[in-house]
C-alpha angles and dihedrals in degrees: 000000000000113000122200113189118214122236105165104121125059091186094053093043090053089053094053104034110000096087091055092041090057094053092047092049090056093052091043095052092047087054096046092053093198115179123241127263098047134131113246135191117198106200119201086015095167111183091358100255095138093044089052092050089050091053092049101042107027108042092223126192088228143344126205113191112201128189134158091228111090089194092056092047091051090053093047092048092051098044108024111028120116136173089279097029120079132166129215134182107242143151112247089217093055110029115191096225132101123256113280095009094138139048095208132028119191137174123192120200091335114087093087091056092058106103089229109025091186093055090046092050086051089056092049087053095046095054093045120083120246108280092021125131128259116184135163138177131206134182117263089237095177102049115356115044096074098176087061095037091056091050095050092044091053093042093050092049089056102032119027090201089067089077087071091059097043110121092214088063097037096049116043092166090074094091130086089254094046093050096044092047093052092050090046090054089049087059094236117159135226094026119196129178122199138179116235110205126195137154119239106214122194122188092214143347091271089056085059099041105040097064088056087067096062094086090225118129131004105305097038088046090054093047091051091060094056127085123253091259095058093041089054093048092051091046092054091045089054093046090058095043106045115089111242131186120229093271089049099257118146125208121187126178114231131193132195128185120232127195129192131191140164124235111243 
């Protein structure tokens, strides 16, 4: 089965994933320790959360956010552009920038969605100067991103076809070994892999469930393809499975894997 994920609304994506992207971006940038005054490209920038964090935390000379979704770029341009932050529609496998244009190339939660991740990484390297930094991070879908793992486990228990959509099965590079291997194949130097740990906090079950109805991203996209009966069964299975405090709040640990390398 061919699966096409939907990325057509920056606002809905922000509701579903943006709040967690923001927390991860902060942890990622703390780990990278990149000095001020450099030229960045944020590939697969989506709604611009990582670009915004770079502008706030790293005092860059410039940031270009690039994404294949014109709708996401329009949202980012309207809400997150600054004097030194611009956004452009671009294919990660064919970036419209000259060789060595940037000092730092980053990609948050997007490399696995590039049809050929190795080719995408090759483009990150091409547009980065020799000695520059290339770094990405991806959810640990199999073991670490519990808010996603709980959803897929519930969905698969109700609907066997959900296994085809499960990101842990679709994206085997989303492991320390997978990321290290990809960067090694790309001939990057000084490789480091790091776990980014956050807590996804929901005020209530509805705060967890309602963003899944936006249709934006893998889990919401899967849910939108199911009928109301299956959706309701998954909802109630999740309601029973998720750990909630007495007031109904839900806190779930979440881990992403980050990898960093230098262009030779």
